[in-house]
């Protein structure tokens, strides 16, 4: 018997008036001590943040600026340690995926006492975290990760050269406020890498072993919504309508993969980001073409996916993605990112991320992954 299932409990307020609901939401949660986590000091001067600060005026707010992208377990521990005695009962995160992921992680970590980085490393690795102690609210400032509507957080462990994932079905955001005004100051290279990350989420949700009817619909809609508006922004059109569409598309892609997880593209991309600092969105989107070529023989309805991208075949899709990246000065070959050809063999062994690679529709072995890496070398 086959069965479709889909679950996502996040209350979504989207659009430039979405903050109107923030006050009611904070009241509803009866928070006393709020952690306000932002990605940059300058964000506090943003017109949207003025509205947020007005709403929070009557509450005790601890503000922390968290500037790290791709946060490491040490960064997370430091923030946890700095705030654990504040009796935080609500976390509000304003930022990109890294800030949102750290906010989610803190909600789980506050439920327990941890005395060292090793304590939390062990807890996350072995999935021994408790039920989150408090809720979190998200105000995304980028349009790619979909972190606002997923229940997992990526935390890097550079010391142990691995990627950790803190996952809990109880740790979805209580509500998110997706205000496109927060996106307008994104540099173009970030717009492109974020938007392409979202298209990778959608693509992988579409073909994942654990895909479902609803995720497929969200995935196709996400890609169709993102690309024309990405192109408009790249051509210099800065109107809010385009950022609004990017944030909607990214959220739809997030909804799609919130119930499927990602597959080989994300699995293979992690060591590229960890070891060579290739931006996540660039690494993962460069892998769409070669992974799709491997998957093609068992994909049904690949025409729908290609047509959502506005291309006729996989080669055309690969060229389209590279063209977006090159237009904002992002290198599109591993060689240009200082990957040595002789490193590829070792790299292959780091590309099999648990929970992601085995979710690829076609089982890939080390030879397949070597071919994939070589094709973008
Ligand atoms: Fe991603």
mmCIF file of C-alpha atoms and ligand atoms in Angstrom:
data_model
loop_
_atom_site.group_PDB
_atom_site.id
_atom_site.type_symbol
_atom_site.label_atom_id
_atom_site.label_comp_id
_atom_site.label_asym_id
_atom_site.label_seq_id
_atom_site.Cartn_x
_atom_site.Cartn_y
_atom_site.Cartn_z
ATOM 1 C CA UNK A 1 0.000 0.000 0.000
ATOM 2 C CA UNK A 2 1.345 3.442 -0.814
ATOM 3 C CA UNK A 3 0.616 6.418 1.396
ATOM 4 C CA UNK A 4 1.168 10.162 1.120
ATOM 5 C CA UNK A 5 2.032 12.028 4.302
ATOM 6 C CA UNK A 6 3.000 15.606 4.999
ATOM 7 C CA UNK A 7 3.435 17.558 8.247
ATOM 8 C CA UNK A 8 4.505 21.144 8.811
ATOM 9 C CA UNK A 9 3.048 23.113 11.734
ATOM 10 C CA UNK A 10 4.734 26.521 11.217
ATOM 11 C CA UNK A 11 2.479 29.574 11.263
ATOM 12 C CA UNK A 12 3.616 31.647 8.298
ATOM 13 C CA UNK A 13 3.089 35.386 7.978
ATOM 14 C CA UNK A 14 4.475 36.531 4.651
ATOM 15 C CA UNK A 15 4.715 39.967 3.075
ATOM 16 C CA UNK A 16 5.634 43.500 4.042
ATOM 17 C CA UNK A 17 2.804 43.727 6.583
ATOM 18 C CA UNK A 18 3.619 40.439 8.276
ATOM 19 C CA UNK A 19 5.026 42.086 11.411
ATOM 20 C CA UNK A 20 1.502 43.162 12.343
ATOM 21 C CA UNK A 21 1.126 39.657 13.730
ATOM 22 C CA UNK A 22 4.347 39.672 15.775
ATOM 23 C CA UNK A 23 2.837 41.510 18.754
ATOM 24 C CA UNK A 24 -0.088 39.080 19.049
ATOM 25 C CA UNK A 25 2.248 36.138 18.717
ATOM 26 C CA UNK A 26 4.621 37.284 21.473
ATOM 27 C CA UNK A 27 1.626 38.028 23.727
ATOM 28 C CA UNK A 28 0.162 34.625 22.996
ATOM 29 C CA UNK A 29 3.389 32.946 24.119
ATOM 30 C CA UNK A 30 3.453 34.965 27.383
ATOM 31 C CA UNK A 31 7.230 35.250 27.175
ATOM 32 C CA UNK A 32 9.104 36.957 29.997
ATOM 33 C CA UNK A 33 12.721 36.716 28.872
ATOM 34 C CA UNK A 34 13.374 36.940 25.159
ATOM 35 C CA UNK A 35 16.636 36.263 23.378
ATOM 36 C CA UNK A 36 16.834 38.434 20.253
ATOM 37 C CA UNK A 37 19.476 36.960 17.987
ATOM 38 C CA UNK A 38 20.639 38.959 14.968
ATOM 39 C CA UNK A 39 23.324 38.413 12.359
ATOM 40 C CA UNK A 40 24.865 41.873 12.375
ATOM 41 C CA UNK A 41 24.889 44.986 14.536
ATOM 42 C CA UNK A 42 23.664 47.029 11.550
ATOM 43 C CA UNK A 43 20.439 45.044 11.379
ATOM 44 C CA UNK A 44 19.355 46.842 14.560
ATOM 45 C CA UNK A 45 19.174 50.074 12.537
ATOM 46 C CA UNK A 46 16.934 48.572 9.840
ATOM 47 C CA UNK A 47 13.398 50.033 9.588
ATOM 48 C CA UNK A 48 11.954 46.560 10.152
ATOM 49 C CA UNK A 49 13.966 46.170 13.346
ATOM 50 C CA UNK A 50 12.627 49.472 14.651
ATOM 51 C CA UNK A 51 9.166 47.963 14.362
ATOM 52 C CA UNK A 52 10.352 44.765 16.075
ATOM 53 C CA UNK A 53 11.994 46.692 18.928
ATOM 54 C CA UNK A 54 8.824 48.770 19.437
ATOM 55 C CA UNK A 55 6.789 45.575 19.754
ATOM 56 C CA UNK A 56 9.288 44.107 22.239
ATOM 57 C CA UNK A 57 9.597 47.283 24.261
ATOM 58 C CA UNK A 58 7.587 45.965 27.229
ATOM 59 C CA UNK A 59 9.603 42.725 27.510
ATOM 60 C CA UNK A 60 12.955 41.846 28.989
ATOM 61 C CA UNK A 61 15.102 41.320 25.903
ATOM 62 C CA UNK A 62 18.650 39.969 25.794
ATOM 63 C CA UNK A 63 20.165 40.925 22.435
ATOM 64 C CA UNK A 64 23.034 38.957 20.923
ATOM 65 C CA UNK A 65 24.749 39.585 17.613
ATOM 66 C CA UNK A 66 25.871 36.377 15.960
ATOM 67 C CA UNK A 67 28.020 37.146 12.932
ATOM 68 C CA UNK A 68 29.294 33.660 12.147
ATOM 69 C CA UNK A 69 28.167 31.986 8.951
ATOM 70 C CA UNK A 70 28.248 28.196 8.842
ATOM 71 C CA UNK A 71 28.322 28.073 12.671
ATOM 72 C CA UNK A 72 30.646 25.661 14.410
ATOM 73 C CA UNK A 73 29.850 23.667 17.528
ATOM 74 C CA UNK A 74 32.243 25.951 19.462
ATOM 75 C CA UNK A 75 30.266 29.053 18.367
ATOM 76 C CA UNK A 76 27.037 27.413 19.456
ATOM 77 C CA UNK A 77 28.470 26.418 22.825
ATOM 78 C CA UNK A 78 29.756 29.923 23.471
ATOM 79 C CA UNK A 79 26.361 31.462 22.782
ATOM 80 C CA UNK A 80 24.619 28.819 24.878
ATOM 81 C CA UNK A 81 27.040 29.446 27.740
ATOM 82 C CA UNK A 82 26.582 33.234 27.516
ATOM 83 C CA UNK A 83 22.788 32.991 27.720
ATOM 84 C CA UNK A 84 21.954 29.811 29.645
ATOM 85 C CA UNK A 85 21.398 31.630 32.965
ATOM 86 C CA UNK A 86 19.000 34.212 31.510
ATOM 87 C CA UNK A 87 15.899 31.970 31.861
ATOM 88 C CA UNK A 88 15.150 32.532 28.177
ATOM 89 C CA UNK A 89 11.607 31.457 27.311
ATOM 90 C CA UNK A 90 11.422 32.685 23.714
ATOM 91 C CA UNK A 91 14.087 33.051 21.022
ATOM 92 C CA UNK A 92 13.533 35.475 18.148
ATOM 93 C CA UNK A 93 16.015 34.991 15.319
ATOM 94 C CA UNK A 94 16.618 37.663 12.676
ATOM 95 C CA UNK A 95 19.050 36.466 10.031
ATOM 96 C CA UNK A 96 19.942 33.891 7.440
ATOM 97 C CA UNK A 97 20.001 30.135 7.839
ATOM 98 C CA UNK A 98 22.961 30.169 10.227
ATOM 99 C CA UNK A 99 21.218 32.428 12.758
ATOM 100 C CA UNK A 100 17.932 30.529 12.456
ATOM 101 C CA UNK A 101 19.744 27.194 12.906
ATOM 102 C CA UNK A 102 21.532 28.455 16.007
ATOM 103 C CA UNK A 103 18.224 29.740 17.441
ATOM 104 C CA UNK A 104 16.630 26.318 16.966
ATOM 105 C CA UNK A 105 19.601 24.578 18.534
ATOM 106 C CA UNK A 106 19.515 26.851 21.592
ATOM 107 C CA UNK A 107 15.832 26.015 22.226
ATOM 108 C CA UNK A 108 16.853 22.357 22.592
ATOM 109 C CA UNK A 109 20.048 23.025 24.543
ATOM 110 C CA UNK A 110 18.286 25.250 27.121
ATOM 111 C CA UNK A 111 16.317 22.161 28.186
ATOM 112 C CA UNK A 112 19.421 20.744 29.852
ATOM 113 C CA UNK A 113 22.652 21.741 31.603
ATOM 114 C CA UNK A 114 25.805 21.269 29.551
ATOM 115 C CA UNK A 115 29.250 22.087 30.828
ATOM 116 C CA UNK A 116 31.428 21.806 27.767
ATOM 117 C CA UNK A 117 31.586 21.738 23.978
ATOM 118 C CA UNK A 118 32.057 17.991 24.235
ATOM 119 C CA UNK A 119 28.790 17.647 26.147
ATOM 120 C CA UNK A 120 26.784 19.300 23.377
ATOM 121 C CA UNK A 121 28.792 17.585 20.603
ATOM 122 C CA UNK A 122 27.986 14.214 22.176
ATOM 123 C CA UNK A 123 24.338 15.179 22.666
ATOM 124 C CA UNK A 124 23.821 16.322 19.067
ATOM 125 C CA UNK A 125 25.778 13.405 17.555
ATOM 126 C CA UNK A 126 23.757 10.869 19.506
ATOM 127 C CA UNK A 127 20.461 12.749 19.204
ATOM 128 C CA UNK A 128 20.102 12.851 22.987
ATOM 129 C CA UNK A 129 18.732 16.385 23.257
ATOM 130 C CA UNK A 130 15.522 16.867 25.160
ATOM 131 C CA UNK A 131 12.240 18.420 24.053
ATOM 132 C CA UNK A 132 12.911 22.132 23.326
ATOM 133 C CA UNK A 133 12.585 24.291 26.431
ATOM 134 C CA UNK A 134 11.050 27.183 24.534
ATOM 135 C CA UNK A 135 9.619 28.297 21.205
ATOM 136 C CA UNK A 136 11.431 30.285 18.549
ATOM 137 C CA UNK A 137 10.211 32.829 16.007
ATOM 138 C CA UNK A 138 12.031 33.495 12.756
ATOM 139 C CA UNK A 139 12.510 36.612 10.651
ATOM 140 C CA UNK A 140 14.611 35.472 7.672
ATOM 141 C CA UNK A 141 16.944 38.002 6.055
ATOM 142 C CA UNK A 142 18.020 35.760 3.180
ATOM 143 C CA UNK A 143 15.977 33.716 0.736
ATOM 144 C CA UNK A 144 17.513 30.305 0.371
ATOM 145 C CA UNK A 145 17.899 28.020 3.335
ATOM 146 C CA UNK A 146 14.218 27.446 4.077
ATOM 147 C CA UNK A 147 15.345 27.086 7.688
ATOM 148 C CA UNK A 148 12.258 29.047 8.779
ATOM 149 C CA UNK A 149 10.051 26.068 7.890
ATOM 150 C CA UNK A 150 12.287 23.078 8.682
ATOM 151 C CA UNK A 151 12.868 21.379 12.016
ATOM 152 C CA UNK A 152 16.588 20.725 11.666
ATOM 153 C CA UNK A 153 19.688 22.790 12.189
ATOM 154 C CA UNK A 154 23.116 22.394 10.592
ATOM 155 C CA UNK A 155 26.034 22.847 12.962
ATOM 156 C CA UNK A 156 29.582 22.277 11.711
ATOM 157 C CA UNK A 157 32.249 20.503 13.693
ATOM 158 C CA UNK A 158 35.515 21.653 12.142
ATOM 159 C CA UNK A 159 37.646 19.961 14.794
ATOM 160 C CA UNK A 160 36.191 16.601 13.802
ATOM 161 C CA UNK A 161 35.734 17.581 10.137
ATOM 162 C CA UNK A 162 32.053 16.753 10.131
ATOM 163 C CA UNK A 163 28.607 18.262 9.822
ATOM 164 C CA UNK A 164 26.166 17.759 12.653
ATOM 165 C CA UNK A 165 22.422 17.962 12.336
ATOM 166 C CA UNK A 166 20.161 18.741 15.252
ATOM 167 C CA UNK A 167 16.715 17.480 14.336
ATOM 168 C CA UNK A 168 13.495 17.445 16.290
ATOM 169 C CA UNK A 169 9.911 17.388 15.045
ATOM 170 C CA UNK A 170 9.112 19.486 18.138
ATOM 171 C CA UNK A 171 11.496 22.218 17.068
ATOM 172 C CA UNK A 172 9.686 23.810 14.146
ATOM 173 C CA UNK A 173 9.323 27.582 14.509
ATOM 174 C CA UNK A 174 6.177 28.612 16.376
ATOM 175 C CA UNK A 175 5.755 31.295 13.717
ATOM 176 C CA UNK A 176 7.767 33.027 11.026
ATOM 177 C CA UNK A 177 7.485 36.532 9.679
ATOM 178 C CA UNK A 178 8.837 36.706 6.148
ATOM 179 C CA UNK A 179 9.180 40.402 5.411
ATOM 180 C CA UNK A 180 10.826 41.044 2.007
ATOM 181 C CA UNK A 181 12.064 44.459 3.189
ATOM 182 C CA UNK A 182 14.723 42.554 5.155
ATOM 183 C CA UNK A 183 16.109 41.073 1.942
ATOM 184 C CA UNK A 184 16.658 44.185 -0.115
ATOM 185 C CA UNK A 185 20.180 44.924 1.133
ATOM 186 C CA UNK A 186 21.508 41.464 0.265
ATOM 187 C CA UNK A 187 24.584 41.617 -1.991
ATOM 188 C CA UNK A 188 23.884 40.152 -5.450
ATOM 189 C CA UNK A 189 26.265 37.230 -4.961
ATOM 190 C CA UNK A 190 24.318 36.245 -1.830
ATOM 191 C CA UNK A 191 20.994 36.633 -3.666
ATOM 192 C CA UNK A 192 22.229 34.251 -6.354
ATOM 193 C CA UNK A 193 23.779 31.637 -4.061
ATOM 194 C CA UNK A 194 20.732 31.729 -1.727
ATOM 195 C CA UNK A 195 18.235 31.442 -4.584
ATOM 196 C CA UNK A 196 20.192 28.559 -6.137
ATOM 197 C CA UNK A 197 20.344 26.793 -2.766
ATOM 198 C CA UNK A 198 16.536 27.032 -2.699
ATOM 199 C CA UNK A 199 16.269 25.562 -6.202
ATOM 200 C CA UNK A 200 18.494 22.672 -5.042
ATOM 201 C CA UNK A 201 16.162 22.088 -2.060
ATOM 202 C CA UNK A 202 13.221 22.009 -4.456
ATOM 203 C CA UNK A 203 14.957 19.724 -6.979
ATOM 204 C CA UNK A 204 16.074 17.267 -4.312
ATOM 205 C CA UNK A 205 12.656 17.297 -2.605
ATOM 206 C CA UNK A 206 11.125 16.478 -5.994
ATOM 207 C CA UNK A 207 13.223 13.362 -6.576
ATOM 208 C CA UNK A 208 14.007 12.261 -2.986
ATOM 209 C CA UNK A 209 13.259 8.678 -2.014
ATOM 210 C CA UNK A 210 10.957 10.148 0.640
ATOM 211 C CA UNK A 211 9.143 12.531 -1.645
ATOM 212 C CA UNK A 212 5.372 12.936 -1.582
ATOM 213 C CA UNK A 213 2.690 14.590 -3.669
ATOM 214 C CA UNK A 214 2.600 17.850 -1.674
ATOM 215 C CA UNK A 215 6.389 18.288 -1.659
ATOM 216 C CA UNK A 216 6.472 17.793 -5.438
ATOM 217 C CA UNK A 217 3.864 20.502 -5.984
ATOM 218 C CA UNK A 218 5.709 22.915 -3.673
ATOM 219 C CA UNK A 219 9.012 22.060 -5.364
ATOM 220 C CA UNK A 220 7.879 22.846 -8.906
ATOM 221 C CA UNK A 221 6.123 26.039 -7.786
ATOM 222 C CA UNK A 222 9.249 27.147 -5.905
ATOM 223 C CA UNK A 223 11.538 26.844 -8.937
ATOM 224 C CA UNK A 224 9.025 28.562 -11.236
ATOM 225 C CA UNK A 225 8.607 31.403 -8.746
ATOM 226 C CA UNK A 226 12.296 31.967 -8.012
ATOM 227 C CA UNK A 227 14.015 32.078 -11.415
ATOM 228 C CA UNK A 228 12.230 34.960 -13.229
ATOM 229 C CA UNK A 229 12.539 37.211 -10.184
ATOM 230 C CA UNK A 230 16.179 36.235 -9.630
ATOM 231 C CA UNK A 231 16.871 37.244 -13.217
ATOM 232 C CA UNK A 232 15.064 40.568 -12.724
ATOM 233 C CA UNK A 233 17.202 41.379 -9.655
ATOM 234 C CA UNK A 234 20.378 40.369 -11.499
ATOM 235 C CA UNK A 235 19.373 42.733 -14.299
ATOM 236 C CA UNK A 236 19.261 45.576 -11.763
ATOM 237 C CA UNK A 237 15.554 45.743 -10.914
ATOM 238 C CA UNK A 238 15.488 46.278 -7.146
ATOM 239 C CA UNK A 239 11.720 46.452 -6.674
ATOM 240 C CA UNK A 240 10.315 44.802 -3.551
ATOM 241 C CA UNK A 241 8.055 42.584 -5.652
ATOM 242 C CA UNK A 242 11.087 40.531 -6.763
ATOM 243 C CA UNK A 243 12.415 40.014 -3.221
ATOM 244 C CA UNK A 244 8.895 39.117 -2.123
ATOM 245 C CA UNK A 245 8.785 36.399 -4.792
ATOM 246 C CA UNK A 246 12.245 35.098 -3.874
ATOM 247 C CA UNK A 247 11.276 34.807 -0.212
ATOM 248 C CA UNK A 248 8.029 33.037 -1.146
ATOM 249 C CA UNK A 249 9.840 30.673 -3.510
ATOM 250 C CA UNK A 250 12.525 29.880 -0.963
ATOM 251 C CA UNK A 251 9.858 29.201 1.658
ATOM 252 C CA UNK A 252 7.973 26.899 -0.735
ATOM 253 C CA UNK A 253 11.197 25.002 -1.403
ATOM 254 C CA UNK A 254 11.701 24.831 2.382
ATOM 255 C CA UNK A 255 8.191 23.418 2.807
ATOM 256 C CA UNK A 256 8.942 20.861 0.084
ATOM 257 C CA UNK A 257 12.144 19.503 1.621
ATOM 258 C CA UNK A 258 10.918 19.864 5.230
ATOM 259 C CA UNK A 259 9.180 16.537 4.607
ATOM 260 C CA UNK A 260 11.685 14.816 2.320
ATOM 261 C CA UNK A 261 15.174 15.959 3.379
ATOM 262 C CA UNK A 262 17.808 16.527 0.712
ATOM 263 C CA UNK A 263 19.764 13.984 -1.340
ATOM 264 C CA UNK A 264 23.112 13.517 -3.106
ATOM 265 C CA UNK A 265 23.665 17.186 -4.089
ATOM 266 C CA UNK A 266 23.626 18.317 -0.463
ATOM 267 C CA UNK A 267 25.471 15.222 0.715
ATOM 268 C CA UNK A 268 28.363 15.799 -1.706
ATOM 269 C CA UNK A 269 28.396 19.574 -1.163
ATOM 270 C CA UNK A 270 29.162 19.518 2.573
ATOM 271 C CA UNK A 271 32.904 18.672 2.366
ATOM 272 C CA UNK A 272 33.269 21.229 -0.448
ATOM 273 C CA UNK A 273 32.017 23.942 1.889
ATOM 274 C CA UNK A 274 33.789 22.622 4.987
ATOM 275 C CA UNK A 275 37.216 22.101 3.365
ATOM 276 C CA UNK A 276 37.319 24.644 0.536
ATOM 277 C CA UNK A 277 34.916 27.366 1.680
ATOM 278 C CA UNK A 278 32.793 27.103 -1.449
ATOM 279 C CA UNK A 279 29.562 28.964 -0.541
ATOM 280 C CA UNK A 280 26.855 26.419 0.200
ATOM 281 C CA UNK A 281 24.458 27.626 -2.507
ATOM 282 C CA UNK A 282 27.205 27.531 -5.149
ATOM 283 C CA UNK A 283 28.502 24.089 -4.151
ATOM 284 C CA UNK A 284 25.077 22.506 -4.039
ATOM 285 C CA UNK A 285 23.745 24.070 -7.243
ATOM 286 C CA UNK A 286 26.839 23.079 -9.263
ATOM 287 C CA UNK A 287 26.049 19.502 -8.291
ATOM 288 C CA UNK A 288 22.467 19.559 -9.638
ATOM 289 C CA UNK A 289 23.506 18.841 -13.245
ATOM 290 C CA UNK A 290 25.867 15.878 -12.649
ATOM 291 C CA UNK A 291 23.641 14.327 -9.969
ATOM 292 C CA UNK A 292 20.577 14.710 -12.204
ATOM 293 C CA UNK A 293 22.465 12.905 -14.991
ATOM 294 C CA UNK A 294 23.061 9.981 -12.613
ATOM 295 C CA UNK A 295 19.429 10.001 -11.453
ATOM 296 C CA UNK A 296 17.843 10.500 -14.861
ATOM 297 C CA UNK A 297 17.389 6.844 -15.749
ATOM 298 C CA UNK A 298 15.045 6.240 -12.827
ATOM 299 C CA UNK A 299 13.255 9.588 -12.664
ATOM 300 C CA UNK A 300 9.723 9.717 -13.892
ATOM 301 C CA UNK A 301 8.390 13.092 -14.952
ATOM 302 C CA UNK A 302 11.839 14.676 -15.211
ATOM 303 C CA UNK A 303 10.322 16.822 -17.987
ATOM 304 C CA UNK A 304 8.239 18.614 -15.324
ATOM 305 C CA UNK A 305 11.388 19.443 -13.383
ATOM 306 C CA UNK A 306 13.328 20.616 -16.435
ATOM 307 C CA UNK A 307 10.365 22.636 -17.614
ATOM 308 C CA UNK A 308 10.125 24.377 -14.194
ATOM 309 C CA UNK A 309 13.731 25.491 -14.785
ATOM 310 C CA UNK A 310 12.759 26.622 -18.303
ATOM 311 C CA UNK A 311 15.233 24.252 -20.015
ATOM 312 C CA UNK A 312 14.964 21.351 -22.464
ATOM 313 C CA UNK A 313 17.675 19.082 -21.105
ATOM 314 C CA UNK A 314 20.135 18.613 -18.243
ATOM 315 C CA UNK A 315 23.117 20.142 -20.073
ATOM 316 C CA UNK A 316 21.110 23.304 -20.617
ATOM 317 C CA UNK A 317 20.237 23.346 -16.915
ATOM 318 C CA UNK A 318 23.917 23.029 -15.937
ATOM 319 C CA UNK A 319 24.867 25.936 -18.237
ATOM 320 C CA UNK A 320 22.038 28.062 -16.841
ATOM 321 C CA UNK A 321 23.191 27.546 -13.247
ATOM 322 C CA UNK A 322 26.837 28.251 -14.098
ATOM 323 C CA UNK A 323 25.795 31.392 -15.933
ATOM 324 C CA UNK A 324 23.957 32.739 -12.853
ATOM 325 C CA UNK A 325 27.012 32.083 -10.666
ATOM 326 C CA UNK A 326 29.509 33.547 -13.136
ATOM 327 C CA UNK A 327 27.467 36.738 -13.513
ATOM 328 C CA UNK A 328 28.107 37.529 -9.829
ATOM 329 C CA UNK A 329 31.756 36.437 -9.933
ATOM 330 C CA UNK A 330 31.378 33.029 -8.273
ATOM 331 C CA UNK A 331 33.797 30.423 -9.670
ATOM 332 C CA UNK A 332 32.143 27.351 -11.161
ATOM 333 C CA UNK A 333 34.914 24.755 -11.192
ATOM 334 C CA UNK A 334 36.497 22.968 -8.245
ATOM 335 C CA UNK A 335 39.951 23.770 -9.644
ATOM 336 C CA UNK A 336 39.273 27.508 -9.278
ATOM 337 C CA UNK A 337 38.358 26.859 -5.630
ATOM 338 C CA UNK A 338 41.866 25.428 -5.104
ATOM 339 C CA UNK A 339 40.771 21.812 -4.999
ATOM 340 C CA UNK A 340 43.714 19.673 -6.173
ATOM 341 C CA UNK A 341 42.900 16.925 -8.655
ATOM 342 C CA UNK A 342 44.654 14.403 -6.409
ATOM 343 C CA UNK A 343 42.348 15.468 -3.517
ATOM 344 C CA UNK A 344 39.261 14.150 -5.294
ATOM 345 C CA UNK A 345 39.826 10.523 -4.261
ATOM 346 C CA UNK A 346 40.009 11.448 -0.557
ATOM 347 C CA UNK A 347 37.154 13.911 -0.942
ATOM 348 C CA UNK A 348 34.872 11.153 -2.228
ATOM 349 C CA UNK A 349 34.956 9.353 1.125
ATOM 350 C CA UNK A 350 33.654 12.506 2.874
ATOM 351 C CA UNK A 351 30.718 12.921 0.492
ATOM 352 C CA UNK A 352 28.477 10.250 2.005
ATOM 353 C CA UNK A 353 26.464 12.226 4.563
ATOM 354 C CA UNK A 354 24.171 10.035 6.640
ATOM 355 C CA UNK A 355 20.493 10.685 6.051
ATOM 356 C CA UNK A 356 21.142 12.516 2.786
ATOM 357 C CA UNK A 357 23.044 10.220 0.399
ATOM 358 C CA UNK A 358 20.797 7.225 1.057
ATOM 359 C CA UNK A 359 17.799 9.463 0.312
ATOM 360 C CA UNK A 360 18.990 9.884 -3.297
ATOM 361 C CA UNK A 361 16.595 8.122 -5.670
ATOM 362 C CA UNK A 362 19.451 6.136 -7.202
ATOM 363 C CA UNK A 363 22.100 4.523 -5.015
ATOM 364 C CA UNK A 364 25.458 6.091 -5.795
ATOM 365 C CA UNK A 365 28.798 4.431 -5.051
ATOM 366 C CA UNK A 366 32.274 5.944 -4.711
ATOM 367 C CA UNK A 367 32.916 5.668 -8.472
ATOM 368 C CA UNK A 368 29.698 7.610 -9.193
ATOM 369 C CA UNK A 369 30.681 10.332 -6.728
ATOM 370 C CA UNK A 370 34.192 10.553 -8.242
ATOM 371 C CA UNK A 371 32.595 11.004 -11.704
ATOM 372 C CA UNK A 372 30.343 13.724 -10.303
ATOM 373 C CA UNK A 373 33.223 15.618 -8.688
ATOM 374 C CA UNK A 374 35.408 15.217 -11.774
ATOM 375 C CA UNK A 375 32.638 16.600 -13.973
ATOM 376 C CA UNK A 376 32.690 19.916 -12.081
ATOM 377 C CA UNK A 377 36.480 19.964 -11.698
HETATM 378 FE FE1 LIG B 1 20.887 23.956 1.305
#
